[in-house]
Short mmCIF file of C-alpha atoms in Angstrom, two decimals:
data_model
loop_
_atom_site.label_atom_id
_atom_site.label_comp_id
_atom_site.label_asym_id
_atom_site.label_seq_id
_atom_site.Cartn_x
_atom_site.Cartn_y
_atom_site.Cartn_z
CA UNK U 1 10.65 -14.67 2.46
CA UNK U 2 14.34 -13.52 1.82
CA UNK U 3 15.99 -12.52 5.16
CA UNK U 4 19.23 -10.78 4.40
CA UNK U 5 20.87 -11.17 7.90
CA UNK U 6 19.91 -15.06 8.06
CA UNK U 7 21.76 -15.37 4.28
CA UNK U 8 24.71 -13.52 5.67
CA UNK U 9 25.16 -15.64 8.79
CA UNK U 10 24.40 -18.84 6.80
CA UNK U 11 26.35 -18.35 3.67
CA UNK U 12 28.74 -15.49 3.92
CA UNK U 13 30.27 -15.24 7.60
CA UNK U 14 29.10 -18.66 8.58
CA UNK U 15 28.56 -17.51 11.95
CA UNK U 16 25.30 -17.75 13.97
CA UNK U 17 26.06 -14.91 16.08
CA UNK U 18 28.55 -11.94 16.23
CA UNK U 19 32.29 -12.96 16.84
CA UNK U 20 32.72 -9.83 18.87
CA UNK U 21 29.90 -10.43 21.40
CA UNK U 22 32.00 -12.02 23.97
CA UNK U 23 34.39 -9.31 24.04
CA UNK U 24 31.54 -6.74 24.29
CA UNK U 25 30.16 -8.64 27.02
CA UNK U 26 33.43 -9.30 28.88
CA UNK U 27 34.46 -5.53 28.64
CA UNK U 28 30.80 -4.05 29.16
CA UNK U 29 31.39 -2.05 32.36
CA UNK U 30 34.68 -0.45 30.81
CA UNK U 31 32.63 0.42 27.70
CA UNK U 32 30.11 2.08 29.61
CA UNK U 33 32.53 4.11 31.83
CA UNK U 34 34.24 5.09 28.55
CA UNK U 35 30.69 6.15 26.72
CA UNK U 36 28.03 7.12 29.26
CA UNK U 37 27.43 10.55 29.56
CA UNK U 38 30.08 11.47 26.79
CA UNK U 39 29.69 13.81 23.89
CA UNK U 40 29.91 11.76 20.47
CA UNK U 41 30.60 12.94 16.70
CA UNK U 42 30.53 10.07 14.28
CA UNK U 43 31.45 11.56 10.89
CA UNK U 44 30.58 9.67 7.91
CA UNK U 45 27.84 8.04 10.24
CA UNK U 46 24.90 7.38 7.62
CA UNK U 47 27.41 4.83 5.62
CA UNK U 48 27.14 0.92 6.34
CA UNK U 49 30.15 1.01 8.92
CA UNK U 50 29.32 4.31 10.66
CA UNK U 51 25.62 3.57 11.26
CA UNK U 52 26.59 0.02 12.74
CA UNK U 53 29.29 1.94 15.09
CA UNK U 54 26.16 4.34 16.24
CA UNK U 55 24.03 1.34 16.94
CA UNK U 56 26.84 -0.37 18.74
CA UNK U 57 27.37 2.70 20.94
CA UNK U 58 23.88 3.96 21.55
CA UNK U 59 23.22 1.23 24.21
CA UNK U 60 25.97 2.68 26.49
CA UNK U 61 24.07 6.00 26.57
CA UNK U 62 26.07 8.70 25.43
CA UNK U 63 24.78 12.35 26.35
CA UNK U 64 25.19 13.76 22.61
CA UNK U 65 25.31 12.15 19.31
CA UNK U 66 26.12 14.24 16.41
CA UNK U 67 26.03 12.32 13.02
CA UNK U 68 27.63 14.01 9.81
CA UNK U 69 27.44 13.20 6.37
CA UNK U 70 27.14 14.38 2.81
CA UNK U 71 24.48 11.75 2.13
CA UNK U 72 21.21 13.66 2.99
CA UNK U 73 18.85 10.63 2.09
CA UNK U 74 20.73 8.06 3.94
CA UNK U 75 21.10 10.36 7.03
CA UNK U 76 17.49 10.79 7.13
CA UNK U 77 16.80 7.03 6.86
CA UNK U 78 19.37 6.68 9.69
CA UNK U 79 17.41 8.71 11.79
CA UNK U 80 14.14 7.08 10.97
CA UNK U 81 15.91 3.69 11.73
CA UNK U 82 16.90 4.59 14.88
CA UNK U 83 13.68 6.20 15.95
CA UNK U 84 11.69 3.18 14.83
CA UNK U 85 13.80 0.50 16.53
CA UNK U 86 12.29 -0.85 19.85
CA UNK U 87 14.41 -0.20 22.75
CA UNK U 88 16.90 1.77 21.09
CA UNK U 89 18.23 4.56 23.19
CA UNK U 90 18.65 7.91 21.47
CA UNK U 91 19.98 10.78 23.50
CA UNK U 92 17.85 14.11 23.72
CA UNK U 93 21.01 15.74 22.29
CA UNK U 94 20.87 13.90 18.80
CA UNK U 95 21.57 15.92 15.98
CA UNK U 96 22.24 14.55 12.04
CA UNK U 97 23.81 17.12 9.91
CA UNK U 98 23.83 16.95 6.21
CA UNK U 99 27.35 18.43 5.56
CA UNK U 100 31.04 17.79 4.36
CA UNK U 101 33.14 17.59 7.35
CA UNK U 102 35.91 19.70 5.30
CA UNK U 103 33.62 22.74 5.07
CA UNK U 104 33.58 25.82 6.69
CA UNK U 105 30.13 25.41 8.19
CA UNK U 106 31.13 21.86 9.87
CA UNK U 107 34.11 23.98 11.28
CA UNK U 108 31.57 26.60 12.98
CA UNK U 109 29.39 23.70 14.41
CA UNK U 110 32.48 21.96 15.96
CA UNK U 111 33.90 25.16 17.49
CA UNK U 112 30.34 26.10 18.62
CA UNK U 113 30.23 22.89 20.85
CA UNK U 114 33.94 23.14 22.03
CA UNK U 115 34.84 19.75 20.39
CA UNK U 116 33.66 16.30 21.36
CA UNK U 117 34.79 13.65 23.84
CA UNK U 118 34.68 10.62 21.17
CA UNK U 119 35.12 11.19 17.56
CA UNK U 120 34.79 8.44 14.95
CA UNK U 121 35.67 9.29 11.21
CA UNK U 122 34.30 7.02 8.57
CA UNK U 123 34.10 9.26 5.73
CA UNK U 124 36.17 7.62 2.98
CA UNK U 125 36.64 6.58 -0.68
CA UNK U 126 36.86 2.97 0.24
CA UNK U 127 36.27 1.05 -3.03
CA UNK U 128 39.16 -0.03 -5.43
CA UNK U 129 36.79 1.19 -8.23
CA UNK U 130 37.53 4.75 -6.89
CA UNK U 131 40.78 4.55 -8.94
CA UNK U 132 40.38 5.71 -12.62
CA UNK U 133 41.78 8.83 -13.92
CA UNK U 134 43.57 11.71 -12.30
CA UNK U 135 40.27 13.20 -11.31
CA UNK U 136 38.88 10.28 -9.42
CA UNK U 137 42.48 9.75 -7.84
CA UNK U 138 42.52 13.20 -6.68
CA UNK U 139 38.92 13.12 -5.04
CA UNK U 140 39.90 9.94 -3.29
CA UNK U 141 43.12 11.37 -1.71
CA UNK U 142 41.51 14.57 -0.86
CA UNK U 143 38.92 12.82 1.33
CA UNK U 144 41.24 10.03 2.71
CA UNK U 145 44.38 12.04 3.44
CA UNK U 146 44.20 15.74 2.71
CA UNK U 147 40.78 16.55 4.18
CA UNK U 148 41.39 14.03 7.23
CA UNK U 149 44.59 16.37 7.86
CA UNK U 150 42.36 19.50 8.09
CA UNK U 151 40.04 17.62 10.59
CA UNK U 152 43.17 16.74 12.69
CA UNK U 153 44.56 20.22 12.83
CA UNK U 154 41.07 21.19 14.21
CA UNK U 155 40.89 18.50 16.88
CA UNK U 156 44.24 19.58 18.06
CA UNK U 157 42.63 22.62 19.21
CA UNK U 158 39.98 20.65 21.05
CA UNK U 159 41.74 17.24 21.72
CA UNK U 160 39.26 14.28 22.39
CA UNK U 161 39.50 11.51 24.68
CA UNK U 162 39.34 8.89 21.68
CA UNK U 163 39.77 9.39 18.02
CA UNK U 164 39.00 6.64 15.66
CA UNK U 165 39.59 6.64 11.99
CA UNK U 166 38.64 3.39 9.96
CA UNK U 167 41.41 1.91 7.74
CA UNK U 168 41.10 -1.32 5.49
CA UNK U 169 42.65 -4.89 5.02
CA UNK U 170 44.04 -3.45 1.77
CA UNK U 171 46.36 -1.06 3.75
CA UNK U 172 48.65 -4.09 4.29
CA UNK U 173 51.12 -4.15 1.31
CA UNK U 174 48.72 -2.11 -0.81
CA UNK U 175 48.29 -2.82 -4.64
CA UNK U 176 46.01 0.02 -5.35
CA UNK U 177 45.82 3.70 -4.80
CA UNK U 178 42.77 3.45 -2.20
CA UNK U 179 44.70 1.02 -0.07
CA UNK U 180 47.91 2.93 -0.32
CA UNK U 181 45.95 6.19 0.78
CA UNK U 182 44.58 4.28 3.95
CA UNK U 183 47.94 3.16 4.79
CA UNK U 184 49.55 6.68 4.68
CA UNK U 185 46.18 7.79 6.72
CA UNK U 186 47.43 5.40 9.22
CA UNK U 187 50.68 7.19 9.45
CA UNK U 188 48.87 10.56 9.14
CA UNK U 189 46.88 9.97 12.44
CA UNK U 190 49.72 8.73 14.25
CA UNK U 191 51.63 12.07 13.91
CA UNK U 192 49.02 13.53 16.06
CA UNK U 193 49.17 10.80 18.72
CA UNK U 194 51.19 12.88 20.86
CA UNK U 195 48.20 15.33 21.06
CA UNK U 196 45.43 13.08 21.82
CA UNK U 197 44.82 8.98 21.58
CA UNK U 198 44.29 7.70 18.15
CA UNK U 199 43.30 4.20 17.02
CA UNK U 200 42.24 2.48 13.73
CA UNK U 201 41.28 -0.89 12.30
CA UNK U 202 41.76 -2.87 9.24
CA UNK U 203 39.02 -5.35 8.74
CA UNK U 204 37.31 -7.20 6.06
CA UNK U 205 34.80 -6.64 3.54
CA UNK U 206 31.28 -5.74 5.23
CA UNK U 207 28.86 -8.29 3.47
CA UNK U 208 26.21 -6.37 1.54
CA UNK U 209 27.42 -2.97 2.52
CA UNK U 210 26.59 0.24 0.47
CA UNK U 211 28.14 -0.05 -3.03
CA UNK U 212 29.53 -3.31 -2.47
CA UNK U 213 29.70 -6.35 -5.17
CA UNK U 214 27.25 -8.51 -3.13
CA UNK U 215 24.77 -5.48 -2.48
CA UNK U 216 24.81 -4.97 -6.08
CA UNK U 217 23.61 -8.77 -6.74
CA UNK U 218 20.37 -7.84 -4.92
CA UNK U 219 19.82 -5.01 -7.03
CA UNK U 220 20.43 -7.16 -10.30
CA UNK U 221 18.19 -9.77 -9.03
CA UNK U 222 15.37 -7.20 -8.43
CA UNK U 223 15.93 -5.84 -11.88
CA UNK U 224 16.26 -9.29 -13.45
CA UNK U 225 19.74 -8.45 -14.80
CA UNK U 226 22.71 -10.62 -15.20
CA UNK U 227 25.30 -11.08 -12.35
CA UNK U 228 28.92 -10.71 -13.11
CA UNK U 229 31.76 -11.44 -10.50
CA UNK U 230 35.25 -12.42 -10.28
CA UNK U 231 35.99 -16.00 -9.65
CA UNK U 232 39.41 -15.86 -8.15
CA UNK U 233 39.23 -13.16 -5.85
CA UNK U 234 39.16 -14.06 -2.12
CA UNK U 235 38.04 -11.89 0.63
CA UNK U 236 37.15 -11.90 4.49
CA UNK U 237 33.76 -10.95 5.43
CA UNK U 238 32.04 -9.61 8.53
CA UNK U 239 28.41 -8.70 8.77
CA UNK U 240 27.26 -5.23 9.21
CA UNK U 241 26.68 -5.48 12.91
CA UNK U 242 30.20 -6.90 13.41
CA UNK U 243 31.83 -3.95 11.36
CA UNK U 244 30.38 -1.66 13.92
CA UNK U 245 31.28 -3.72 16.71
CA UNK U 246 35.05 -3.84 15.59
CA UNK U 247 35.19 -0.10 15.46
CA UNK U 248 33.55 0.11 19.09
CA UNK U 249 36.21 -2.00 20.62
CA UNK U 250 39.02 -0.46 18.78
CA UNK U 251 38.00 3.37 19.58
CA UNK U 252 37.33 2.66 23.20
CA UNK U 253 39.44 -0.19 24.42
CA UNK U 254 42.65 0.50 22.26
CA UNK U 255 45.74 1.93 23.15
CA UNK U 256 47.31 5.04 21.57
CA UNK U 257 48.47 3.97 17.95
CA UNK U 258 46.81 0.53 18.02
CA UNK U 259 45.73 -1.13 14.69
CA UNK U 260 43.01 -3.66 15.22
CA UNK U 261 41.91 -6.70 13.01
CA UNK U 262 39.60 -9.56 13.14
CA UNK U 263 40.93 -13.03 13.92
CA UNK U 264 39.90 -14.74 10.81
CA UNK U 265 41.56 -17.70 9.28
CA UNK U 266 42.50 -17.98 5.66
CA UNK U 267 39.65 -20.93 5.37
CA UNK U 268 37.14 -18.17 6.09
CA UNK U 269 37.86 -16.23 3.05
CA UNK U 270 34.87 -16.27 0.26
CA UNK U 271 34.86 -15.87 -3.37
CA UNK U 272 32.25 -13.47 -4.82
CA UNK U 273 31.06 -15.83 -7.42
CA UNK U 274 30.30 -18.25 -4.58
CA UNK U 275 28.11 -15.64 -2.81
CA UNK U 276 26.37 -14.74 -5.92
CA UNK U 277 25.46 -18.35 -6.60
CA UNK U 278 24.23 -19.11 -3.27
CA UNK U 279 22.14 -16.04 -3.32
CA UNK U 280 20.42 -16.93 -6.69
CA UNK U 281 19.61 -20.60 -5.42
CA UNK U 282 17.98 -19.03 -2.24
CA UNK U 283 16.06 -16.72 -4.66
CA UNK U 284 15.10 -19.89 -6.25
CA UNK U 285 16.77 -19.51 -9.62
CA UNK U 286 19.39 -22.15 -11.36
CA UNK U 287 22.67 -20.67 -12.50
CA UNK U 288 23.44 -20.41 -16.20
CA UNK U 289 27.23 -19.83 -16.63
CA UNK U 290 28.13 -17.45 -19.64
CA UNK U 291 31.41 -16.67 -21.42
CA UNK U 292 30.99 -13.13 -21.37
CA UNK U 293 28.97 -9.93 -20.11
CA UNK U 294 27.47 -9.57 -23.43
CA UNK U 295 26.03 -13.01 -23.42
CA UNK U 296 24.77 -12.78 -20.04
CA UNK U 297 22.79 -9.45 -20.95
CA UNK U 298 21.36 -11.43 -23.75
CA UNK U 299 20.13 -14.39 -21.92
CA UNK U 300 18.92 -12.28 -19.16
CA UNK U 301 15.90 -11.43 -21.49
CA UNK U 302 14.59 -15.01 -20.75
CA UNK U 303 14.15 -13.99 -17.35
CA UNK U 304 11.41 -11.73 -18.10
CA UNK U 305 9.71 -14.74 -19.94
CA UNK U 306 9.62 -16.61 -16.46
CA UNK U 307 12.89 -18.52 -16.93
CA UNK U 308 14.42 -20.05 -13.86
CA UNK U 309 17.99 -20.07 -15.48
CA UNK U 310 19.86 -17.15 -14.24
CA UNK U 311 22.71 -15.88 -16.41
CA UNK U 312 26.15 -15.20 -14.71
CA UNK U 313 29.45 -14.40 -15.97
CA UNK U 314 32.25 -15.37 -13.63
CA UNK U 315 35.82 -14.94 -14.68
CA UNK U 316 39.32 -14.16 -13.30
CA UNK U 317 39.92 -10.71 -12.37
CA UNK U 318 41.85 -8.44 -14.89
CA UNK U 319 41.21 -5.20 -13.28
CA UNK U 320 43.67 -2.57 -11.89
CA UNK U 321 44.52 -2.62 -8.14
CA UNK U 322 43.00 -5.93 -7.60
CA UNK U 323 44.80 -8.30 -4.95
CA UNK U 324 43.69 -11.83 -4.86
CA UNK U 325 43.66 -12.40 -1.21
CA UNK U 326 43.33 -10.17 1.74
CA UNK U 327 45.69 -9.64 4.53
CA UNK U 328 45.73 -7.58 7.77
CA UNK U 329 49.57 -7.51 8.91
CA UNK U 330 52.61 -6.40 6.79
CA UNK U 331 55.96 -7.46 7.11
CA UNK U 332 57.62 -6.25 10.11
CA UNK U 333 54.77 -5.08 12.01
CA UNK U 334 54.44 -6.47 15.85
CA UNK U 335 51.01 -8.21 16.93
CA UNK U 336 49.41 -9.00 20.03
CA UNK U 337 47.03 -11.92 19.84
CA UNK U 338 45.94 -12.34 23.48
CA UNK U 339 44.30 -9.17 24.50
CA UNK U 340 40.98 -9.94 22.99
CA UNK U 341 39.27 -13.18 22.09
CA UNK U 342 38.07 -12.11 18.75
CA UNK U 343 40.85 -9.15 17.82
CA UNK U 344 44.38 -9.18 17.14
CA UNK U 345 46.01 -5.79 17.81
CA UNK U 346 49.12 -4.43 15.75
CA UNK U 347 51.06 -2.70 18.39
CA UNK U 348 54.53 -0.78 18.88
CA UNK U 349 53.96 1.63 15.89
CA UNK U 350 56.03 4.93 16.27
CA UNK U 351 55.44 8.40 15.59
CA UNK U 352 55.86 8.80 12.07
CA UNK U 353 58.34 11.50 10.86
CA UNK U 354 56.27 14.63 10.13
CA UNK U 355 58.57 16.06 8.10
CA UNK U 356 58.09 13.18 5.59
CA UNK U 357 54.34 13.39 5.90
CA UNK U 358 54.70 17.25 5.05
CA UNK U 359 56.51 16.27 1.80
CA UNK U 360 54.36 13.96 0.78
CA UNK U 361 51.36 16.60 1.03
CA UNK U 362 53.40 19.32 -0.77
CA UNK U 363 54.20 16.82 -3.55
CA UNK U 364 50.47 15.78 -3.67
CA UNK U 365 49.22 19.20 -3.90
CA UNK U 366 51.94 20.36 -6.41
CA UNK U 367 50.82 17.61 -8.70
CA UNK U 368 47.17 18.28 -8.16
CA UNK U 369 47.73 22.03 -8.99
CA UNK U 370 49.18 21.14 -12.69
CA UNK U 371 47.01 21.50 -15.68
CA UNK U 372 48.03 18.11 -16.91
CA UNK U 373 48.81 15.91 -13.97
CA UNK U 374 49.00 12.10 -14.48
CA UNK U 375 48.12 9.05 -12.19
CA UNK U 376 51.69 7.78 -12.73
CA UNK U 377 53.05 10.77 -11.05
CA UNK U 378 50.61 10.16 -8.25
CA UNK U 379 51.46 6.69 -8.02
CA UNK U 380 55.36 7.70 -8.05
CA UNK U 381 54.97 9.96 -5.21
CA UNK U 382 53.03 7.49 -3.22
CA UNK U 383 55.67 4.78 -3.76
CA UNK U 384 58.47 7.18 -2.98
CA UNK U 385 56.87 7.64 0.45
CA UNK U 386 55.68 3.83 0.83
CA UNK U 387 58.06 1.53 -0.91
CA UNK U 388 55.75 -1.45 0.01
CA UNK U 389 53.01 -0.14 -2.45
CA UNK U 390 53.33 -2.29 -5.24
CA UNK U 391 50.88 -0.82 -7.59
CA UNK U 392 48.88 -3.27 -9.90
CA UNK U 393 47.95 -1.58 -13.06
CA UNK U 394 46.26 -3.28 -15.93
CA UNK U 395 44.66 -0.45 -17.91
CA UNK U 396 41.05 -2.10 -16.86
CA UNK U 397 38.81 -0.84 -14.22
CA UNK U 398 35.98 -2.18 -12.49
CA UNK U 399 33.42 0.37 -13.95
CA UNK U 400 34.28 -1.03 -17.15
CA UNK U 401 32.40 -4.02 -16.09
CA UNK U 402 28.97 -4.98 -15.12
#
């Protein structure tokens, strides 16, 4: 029987256990002191990273766990999962809310509770494929930046003890709008760091997370559909459990304006075609390499007749915003590598210029209010604020591929 966790450990992360266990063990007492008896709000908590963060935090026995997510079905499944897990602590004051964190009803709920001690925000557009036309880009920026500012303004009235908002490795020297938006998000939350402590983390792809390419491999195999993947895109990977643990350590043990990242070497990067091939082998198939998506789709018909040759199309990336490799640290950033055994920390970040941030927001809102705004205008505004944003534009997008 196929076991996804075992597959991730053996073929993707190539780690028998979490790389963060030693730090969690070493700082167990401090984590308990920070979490026990506290009120916790997790936004975007039904997603892959948010739900893992919740599971990493619950053993330290918070008094309250409020989970907000727009995905009602995923939120229901999270609750079933938590209540069905042997030994899982769940506080009496546990409430999952299917709502938008930028909505008036969220604000009502938040004010009624007088804020929270610990807040983790995992609501984000986090896929490169989110970048297509002006409408998809506006939705991305609204979620990752503009709505995030609305939340931060609300938090200023009820300052939490800890605030964490997840970033991405794609924020270091960004080449796509998603990565640039998260890099700007880092600056945005830092402008509030004189009001309450803020922390973030840039980390690797979460293996088989919701919406990821590896997760789609499983869906394709279940439907006997062909697999397509880039052969030259190298990515760092962490397991779902590790993703939540990164955020737990960053949120509770970080200093104000710290940016965390996992200590992973270049040799630990993986390509998607290797993951796809290993997955097919574990499922008992032999790989049949095709020269196009169309050929792979045609050859997949043989699978329905019992063929063990599984058609795949592996080719170099040609889509907008795809960096061939990942990195965590940009030029000029100061790094501390000795505080944790498994995590590096980008330190020394100053409070960004609020006037520049306000101008960026005004410029973006002005463009989005136009009847005929363009993607190029948004890229220009973001590059004016963030000169290191070297946008890769090919005119082709991931949604045009299998």
